[in-house]
Amino acid sequence: MNVPSETASINGAALTATGISYAVGMAQLLEAVSLEVRHGMLLGLIGPNGAGKSTLLKCISQILAPTAGQVCLDGKDLQRQSPREIARHIALLPQSTTLNFAFACLDVVLMGRNPHLGRFQAEGARDRAIAQQSLQDTETEEFVTRLITEVSAGERQRVLLARAITQQPRLLLLDEPTAGLDVQHQLQVFMLIRRLVREGLTAIAVVHDLNLAARFCDRLVLLNRGVVHAHGLVGDVLTAENLARVFKVQAVVEEDPNLGVPRVTVLAPLDTE
Ligand SMILES: Nc1ncnc2c1ncn2[C@@H]1O[C@H](COP(=O)(O)OP(=O)(O)OP(=O)(O)O)[C@@H](O)[C@H]1O
Ligand SMILES: [Mg+2]
């Protein structure tokens, strides 16, 4: 399975990526990947290490120029837009960020307003209020005066999420947003994303924790070796067969009695010899 059937129509779709390929030298990292995400939806992107998930988010946000294919946001081709225009509509929380400069966390969060400001324009009261709300939403207010280089990894991840939200994007791309977060903050971050999605945001999150993906995502795309192996509703994608084929594990998928969503229990790695 390679091209989701619904990509034939962009009606109601906020984001439509069609036939995205990306190659570096001889390495084909993505091959004709298509997906669409409607307004107010959270799409989960799952797949093993090296499947191409981060590469796909970078292609969607145009940090990497796809070697083939098209990405449209609300019907507008992103390849025709400047990085600054794109940054007004799309925020990416990267999987890892090198921040060697000792900025105060407040300044890091305020950087989210840059795409909306004039060239030498300083942030105004409204920009500060937006940043303040993001700090509250991510419970990072206590770090405002601390340096980004001097907070813990999980705290830093939440500060960077606050920056992405401060950007007030229409499309939020999250590359493993809860990696390294404690269980309480994992839930808080996903509940925050769900709230933003309810308010109209469109989002894609790369998620390794399949049970978090099952609980919080509307639909899933399962990527394997640069191609879409399966896509659709959570229950259709998270099957024991798909998990065996793609992740090479024996797993049981059953309904979680407390949450009423699919629950994955991984039993053992499969012999791949
Ligand atoms: N510049 C490059 N040249 C060659 N191969 C690359 C390059 N960048 C990435 N790759 C390879 O492309 C594949 C996809 O990488 P990507 O970071 O998108 O994977 P991922 O699905 O995000 O994995 P993870 O779950 O580990 O984050 C990997 O096998 C990686 O080694
Ligand atoms: Mg990755």
GROMACS .gro file of C-alpha atoms and ligand atoms in nm:
model
  305
    1MET     CA    1   0.000   0.000   0.000
    2ASN     CA    2   0.161   0.324  -0.102
    3VAL     CA    3  -0.076   0.603  -0.188
    4PRO     CA    4  -0.372   0.668   0.041
    5SER     CA    5  -0.686   0.669  -0.170
    6GLU     CA    6  -0.830   0.986  -0.018
    7THR     CA    7  -0.542   1.194  -0.158
    8ALA     CA    8  -0.732   1.195  -0.484
    9SER     CA    9  -0.943   1.472  -0.334
   10ILE     CA   10  -0.817   1.773  -0.144
   11ASN     CA   11  -1.166   1.876  -0.040
   12GLY     CA   12  -1.156   1.980   0.322
   13ALA     CA   13  -0.792   1.881   0.354
   14ALA     CA   14  -0.565   2.131   0.525
   15LEU     CA   15  -0.248   1.953   0.426
   16THR     CA   16  -0.204   1.743   0.116
   17ALA     CA   17   0.130   1.581   0.042
   18THR     CA   18   0.131   1.397  -0.288
   19GLY     CA   19   0.398   1.162  -0.417
   20ILE     CA   20   0.676   1.292  -0.193
   21SER     CA   21   1.013   1.137  -0.271
   22TYR     CA   22   1.348   1.232  -0.125
   23ALA     CA   23   1.686   1.096  -0.219
   24VAL     CA   24   2.039   1.166  -0.103
   25GLY     CA   25   2.289   1.033  -0.355
   26MET     CA   26   2.193   0.670  -0.410
   27ALA     CA   27   1.985   0.652  -0.090
   28GLN     CA   28   1.610   0.679  -0.152
   29LEU     CA   29   1.481   0.796   0.186
   30LEU     CA   30   1.119   0.853   0.080
   31GLU     CA   31   0.939   0.700  -0.217
   32ALA     CA   32   0.609   0.847  -0.339
   33VAL     CA   33   0.464   0.916   0.003
   34SER     CA   34   0.116   1.068   0.003
   35LEU     CA   35  -0.094   1.174   0.296
   36GLU     CA   36  -0.356   1.426   0.386
   37VAL     CA   37  -0.461   1.581   0.713
   38ARG     CA   38  -0.788   1.761   0.753
   39HIS     CA   39  -0.850   2.071   0.960
   40GLY     CA   40  -0.873   1.997   1.329
   41MET     CA   41  -0.711   1.654   1.298
   42LEU     CA   42  -0.407   1.500   1.458
   43LEU     CA   43  -0.230   1.251   1.236
   44GLY     CA   44   0.015   1.014   1.402
   45LEU     CA   45   0.321   0.913   1.204
   46ILE     CA   46   0.463   0.583   1.323
   47GLY     CA   47   0.731   0.348   1.199
   48PRO     CA   48   1.065   0.196   1.297
   49ASN     CA   49   1.392   0.383   1.335
   50GLY     CA   50   1.515   0.494   0.995
   51ALA     CA   51   1.170   0.463   0.830
   52GLY     CA   52   1.187   0.824   0.710
   53LYS     CA   53   0.951   0.994   0.957
   54SER     CA   54   1.175   1.291   1.037
   55THR     CA   55   1.272   1.324   0.672
   56LEU     CA   56   0.902   1.338   0.579
   57LEU     CA   57   0.830   1.615   0.833
   58LYS     CA   58   1.128   1.809   0.696
   59CYS     CA   59   1.000   1.765   0.340
   60ILE     CA   60   0.651   1.880   0.440
   61SER     CA   61   0.791   2.191   0.609
   62GLN     CA   62   1.028   2.247   0.312
   63ILE     CA   63   1.340   2.236   0.530
   64LEU     CA   64   1.435   1.969   0.278
   65ALA     CA   65   1.328   2.014  -0.082
   66PRO     CA   66   1.156   1.692  -0.194
   67THR     CA   67   1.308   1.542  -0.508
   68ALA     CA   68   0.954   1.478  -0.634
   69GLY     CA   69   0.600   1.550  -0.524
   70GLN     CA   70   0.396   1.840  -0.399
   71VAL     CA   71   0.296   1.974  -0.059
   72CYS     CA   72  -0.007   2.201  -0.036
   73LEU     CA   73  -0.144   2.376   0.271
   74ASP     CA   74  -0.503   2.488   0.224
   75GLY     CA   75  -0.461   2.434  -0.148
   76LYS     CA   76  -0.146   2.650  -0.176
   77ASP     CA   77   0.174   2.493  -0.302
   78LEU     CA   78   0.441   2.540  -0.034
   79GLN     CA   79   0.725   2.503  -0.281
   80ARG     CA   80   0.628   2.844  -0.420
   81GLN     CA   81   0.649   3.016  -0.081
   82SER     CA   82   0.949   3.172   0.095
   83PRO     CA   83   1.077   3.016   0.418
   84ARG     CA   84   0.940   3.318   0.605
   85GLU     CA   85   0.593   3.279   0.458
   86ILE     CA   86   0.601   2.908   0.540
   87ALA     CA   87   0.706   2.984   0.897
   88ARG     CA   88   0.393   3.195   0.941
   89HIS     CA   89   0.182   2.885   0.874
   90ILE     CA   90   0.391   2.586   0.981
   91ALA     CA   91   0.583   2.521   1.301
   92LEU     CA   92   0.812   2.221   1.343
   93LEU     CA   93   0.923   2.083   1.676
   94PRO     CA   94   1.235   1.896   1.566
   95GLN     CA   95   1.346   1.563   1.703
   96SER     CA   96   1.668   1.720   1.826
   97THR     CA   97   1.776   2.079   1.830
   98THR     CA   98   2.125   2.212   1.874
   99LEU     CA   99   2.099   2.521   2.088
  100ASN     CA  100   2.447   2.620   2.182
  101PHE     CA  101   2.363   2.981   2.249
  102ALA     CA  102   2.277   3.064   2.606
  103PHE     CA  103   1.941   3.235   2.543
  104ALA     CA  104   1.697   3.279   2.828
  105CYS     CA  105   1.401   3.042   2.786
  106LEU     CA  106   1.167   3.342   2.750
  107ASP     CA  107   1.368   3.467   2.452
  108VAL     CA  108   1.361   3.118   2.296
  109VAL     CA  109   0.982   3.115   2.323
  110LEU     CA  110   0.953   3.470   2.188
  111MET     CA  111   1.153   3.358   1.880
  112GLY     CA  112   0.829   3.190   1.777
  113ARG     CA  113   0.694   3.538   1.694
  114ASN     CA  114   0.979   3.621   1.450
  115PRO     CA  115   0.800   3.513   1.131
  116HIS     CA  116   0.514   3.749   1.220
  117LEU     CA  117   0.732   4.055   1.288
  118GLY     CA  118   0.885   4.306   1.052
  119ARG     CA  119   1.257   4.287   0.987
  120PHE     CA  120   1.376   4.502   1.278
  121GLN     CA  121   1.048   4.503   1.467
  122ALA     CA  122   1.058   4.410   1.835
  123GLU     CA  123   0.781   4.200   1.990
  124GLY     CA  124   0.484   4.396   2.118
  125ALA     CA  125   0.240   4.339   2.402
  126ARG     CA  126   0.031   4.096   2.195
  127ASP     CA  127   0.337   3.887   2.105
  128ARG     CA  128   0.433   3.873   2.473
  129ALA     CA  129   0.081   3.771   2.571
  130ILE     CA  130   0.085   3.486   2.315
  131ALA     CA  131   0.424   3.368   2.450
  132GLN     CA  132   0.293   3.392   2.805
  133GLN     CA  133  -0.004   3.171   2.718
  134SER     CA  134   0.227   2.911   2.559
  135LEU     CA  135   0.446   2.913   2.869
  136GLN     CA  136   0.139   2.850   3.081
  137ASP     CA  137   0.011   2.577   2.850
  138THR     CA  138   0.341   2.390   2.864
  139GLU     CA  139   0.401   2.460   3.233
  140THR     CA  140   0.733   2.625   3.160
  141GLU     CA  141   0.674   2.966   3.320
  142GLU     CA  142   0.918   2.887   3.598
  143PHE     CA  143   1.203   2.863   3.347
  144VAL     CA  144   1.161   3.203   3.180
  145THR     CA  145   1.475   3.357   3.326
  146ARG     CA  146   1.679   3.036   3.309
  147LEU     CA  147   1.913   2.970   3.017
  148ILE     CA  148   1.797   2.711   2.763
  149THR     CA  149   2.138   2.544   2.805
  150GLU     CA  150   2.072   2.508   3.178
  151VAL     CA  151   1.736   2.331   3.192
  152SER     CA  152   1.684   1.955   3.183
  153ALA     CA  153   1.621   1.770   2.855
  154GLY     CA  154   1.249   1.728   2.922
  155GLU     CA  155   1.211   2.090   3.037
  156ARG     CA  156   1.389   2.204   2.723
  157GLN     CA  157   1.159   1.995   2.507
  158ARG     CA  158   0.859   2.170   2.664
  159VAL     CA  159   1.017   2.514   2.616
  160LEU     CA  160   1.069   2.432   2.248
  161LEU     CA  161   0.707   2.318   2.225
  162ALA     CA  162   0.608   2.653   2.377
  163ARG     CA  163   0.810   2.825   2.103
  164ALA     CA  164   0.635   2.623   1.831
  165ILE     CA  165   0.292   2.709   1.971
  166THR     CA  166   0.389   3.076   2.006
  167GLN     CA  167   0.439   3.072   1.630
  168GLN     CA  168   0.059   3.025   1.607
  169PRO     CA  169   0.087   2.796   1.306
  170ARG     CA  170  -0.201   2.648   1.111
  171LEU     CA  171  -0.002   2.325   1.080
  172LEU     CA  172   0.203   2.196   1.371
  173LEU     CA  173   0.460   1.925   1.299
  174LEU     CA  174   0.588   1.745   1.606
  175ASP     CA  175   0.881   1.505   1.586
  176GLU     CA  176   0.853   1.284   1.895
  177PRO     CA  177   0.707   1.561   2.114
  178THR     CA  178   0.693   1.349   2.428
  179ALA     CA  179   1.029   1.172   2.396
  180GLY     CA  180   1.206   1.211   2.727
  181LEU     CA  181   0.902   1.349   2.911
  182ASP     CA  182   0.773   1.202   3.235
  183VAL     CA  183   0.432   1.030   3.224
  184GLN     CA  184   0.242   1.331   3.356
  185HIS     CA  185   0.396   1.567   3.102
  186GLN     CA  186   0.344   1.315   2.822
  187LEU     CA  187  -0.028   1.329   2.893
  188GLN     CA  188  -0.027   1.705   2.938
  189VAL     CA  189   0.147   1.763   2.607
  190PHE     CA  190  -0.094   1.538   2.417
  191MET     CA  191  -0.395   1.692   2.592
  192LEU     CA  192  -0.264   2.036   2.495
  193ILE     CA  193  -0.220   1.924   2.133
  194ARG     CA  194  -0.575   1.783   2.136
  195ARG     CA  195  -0.708   2.114   2.269
  196LEU     CA  196  -0.527   2.309   1.997
  197VAL     CA  197  -0.656   2.064   1.737
  198ARG     CA  198  -1.012   2.111   1.867
  199GLU     CA  199  -0.960   2.484   1.821
  200GLY     CA  200  -0.880   2.425   1.453
  201LEU     CA  201  -0.508   2.349   1.437
  202THR     CA  202  -0.394   2.070   1.205
  203ALA     CA  203  -0.114   1.855   1.341
  204ILE     CA  204   0.116   1.565   1.260
  205ALA     CA  205   0.308   1.396   1.539
  206VAL     CA  206   0.578   1.134   1.507
  207VAL     CA  207   0.513   0.897   1.794
  208HIS     CA  208   0.712   0.590   1.897
  209ASP     CA  209   0.483   0.503   2.188
  210LEU     CA  210   0.209   0.316   2.003
  211ASN     CA  211  -0.029   0.336   2.297
  212LEU     CA  212  -0.001   0.714   2.314
  213ALA     CA  213  -0.056   0.723   1.937
  214ALA     CA  214  -0.365   0.502   1.973
  215ARG     CA  215  -0.507   0.720   2.247
  216PHE     CA  216  -0.454   1.065   2.102
  217CYS     CA  217  -0.433   1.045   1.723
  218ASP     CA  218  -0.733   1.057   1.488
  219ARG     CA  219  -0.560   0.862   1.215
  220LEU     CA  220  -0.223   0.697   1.164
  221VAL     CA  221   0.026   0.660   0.884
  222LEU     CA  222   0.266   0.369   0.923
  223LEU     CA  223   0.588   0.437   0.737
  224ASN     CA  224   0.839   0.165   0.657
  225ARG     CA  225   1.162   0.204   0.457
  226GLY     CA  226   1.042   0.530   0.307
  227VAL     CA  227   0.700   0.410   0.191
  228VAL     CA  228   0.353   0.416   0.345
  229HIS     CA  229   0.282   0.062   0.462
  230ALA     CA  230  -0.063   0.139   0.606
  231HIS     CA  231  -0.282   0.440   0.677
  232GLY     CA  232  -0.624   0.502   0.820
  233LEU     CA  233  -0.805   0.476   1.150
  234VAL     CA  234  -0.599   0.371   1.449
  235GLY     CA  235  -0.762   0.027   1.474
  236ASP     CA  236  -0.698  -0.044   1.106
  237VAL     CA  237  -0.329   0.046   1.123
  238LEU     CA  238  -0.235  -0.096   1.464
  239THR     CA  239  -0.288  -0.462   1.380
  240ALA     CA  240  -0.075  -0.753   1.496
  241GLU     CA  241   0.000  -0.826   1.130
  242ASN     CA  242   0.125  -0.475   1.054
  243LEU     CA  243   0.334  -0.470   1.371
  244ALA     CA  244   0.486  -0.807   1.278
  245ARG     CA  245   0.566  -0.703   0.923
  246VAL     CA  246   0.700  -0.356   0.992
  247PHE     CA  247   0.837  -0.359   1.347
  248LYS     CA  248   0.928  -0.730   1.342
  249VAL     CA  249   0.762  -0.795   1.676
  250GLN     CA  250   0.498  -1.033   1.801
  251ALA     CA  251   0.228  -0.816   1.955
  252VAL     CA  252  -0.124  -0.844   2.090
  253VAL     CA  253  -0.368  -0.566   2.009
  254GLU     CA  254  -0.683  -0.551   2.220
  255GLU     CA  255  -0.921  -0.284   2.339
  256ASP     CA  256  -0.802  -0.106   2.650
  257PRO     CA  257  -1.083  -0.158   2.905
  258ASN     CA  258  -1.020   0.179   3.070
  259LEU     CA  259  -0.967   0.396   2.764
  260GLY     CA  260  -1.170   0.215   2.498
  261VAL     CA  261  -0.892   0.248   2.241
  262PRO     CA  262  -0.659  -0.017   2.097
  263ARG     CA  263  -0.383  -0.122   2.334
  264VAL     CA  264  -0.064  -0.276   2.204
  265THR     CA  265   0.135  -0.523   2.412
  266VAL     CA  266   0.462  -0.619   2.251
  267LEU     CA  267   0.548  -0.975   2.347
  268ALA     CA  268   0.873  -1.058   2.170
  269PRO     CA  269   1.092  -0.968   1.877
  270LEU     CA  270   1.032  -1.191   1.578
  271ASP     CA  271   1.313  -1.393   1.435
  272THR     CA  272   1.406  -1.197   1.126
  273GLU     CA  273   1.664  -1.443   0.998
  274LIG     N1  274   2.199   1.272   0.454
  274LIG     C1  275   2.170   1.142   0.453
  274LIG     N2  276   2.231   1.055   0.370
  274LIG     C2  277   2.200   0.925   0.366
  274LIG     N3  278   2.106   0.870   0.444
  274LIG     C3  279   2.042   0.951   0.530
  274LIG     C4  280   2.068   1.090   0.539
  274LIG     N4  281   1.987   1.144   0.633
  274LIG     C5  282   1.914   1.041   0.680
  274LIG     N5  283   1.948   0.927   0.620
  274LIG     C6  284   1.887   0.793   0.642
  274LIG     O1  285   1.751   0.803   0.606
  274LIG     C7  286   1.672   0.716   0.685
  274LIG     C8  287   1.554   0.793   0.740
  274LIG     O2  288   1.597   0.882   0.840
  274LIG     P1  289   1.495   0.956   0.935
  274LIG     O3  290   1.573   1.042   1.029
  274LIG     O4  291   1.391   1.022   0.852
  274LIG     O5  292   1.430   0.832   1.012
  274LIG     P2  293   1.320   0.829   1.126
  274LIG     O6  294   1.206   0.746   1.077
  274LIG     O7  295   1.290   0.965   1.173
  274LIG     O8  296   1.395   0.744   1.239
  274LIG     P3  297   1.398   0.761   1.400
  274LIG     O9  298   1.278   0.687   1.452
  274LIG    O10  299   1.526   0.688   1.440
  274LIG    O11  300   1.401   0.905   1.434
  274LIG     C9  301   1.767   0.658   0.788
  274LIG    O12  302   1.803   0.527   0.748
  274LIG    C10  303   1.887   0.750   0.786
  274LIG    O13  304   2.006   0.681   0.818
  275MG      MG  305   1.325   1.066   1.343
   0.00000   0.00000   0.00000
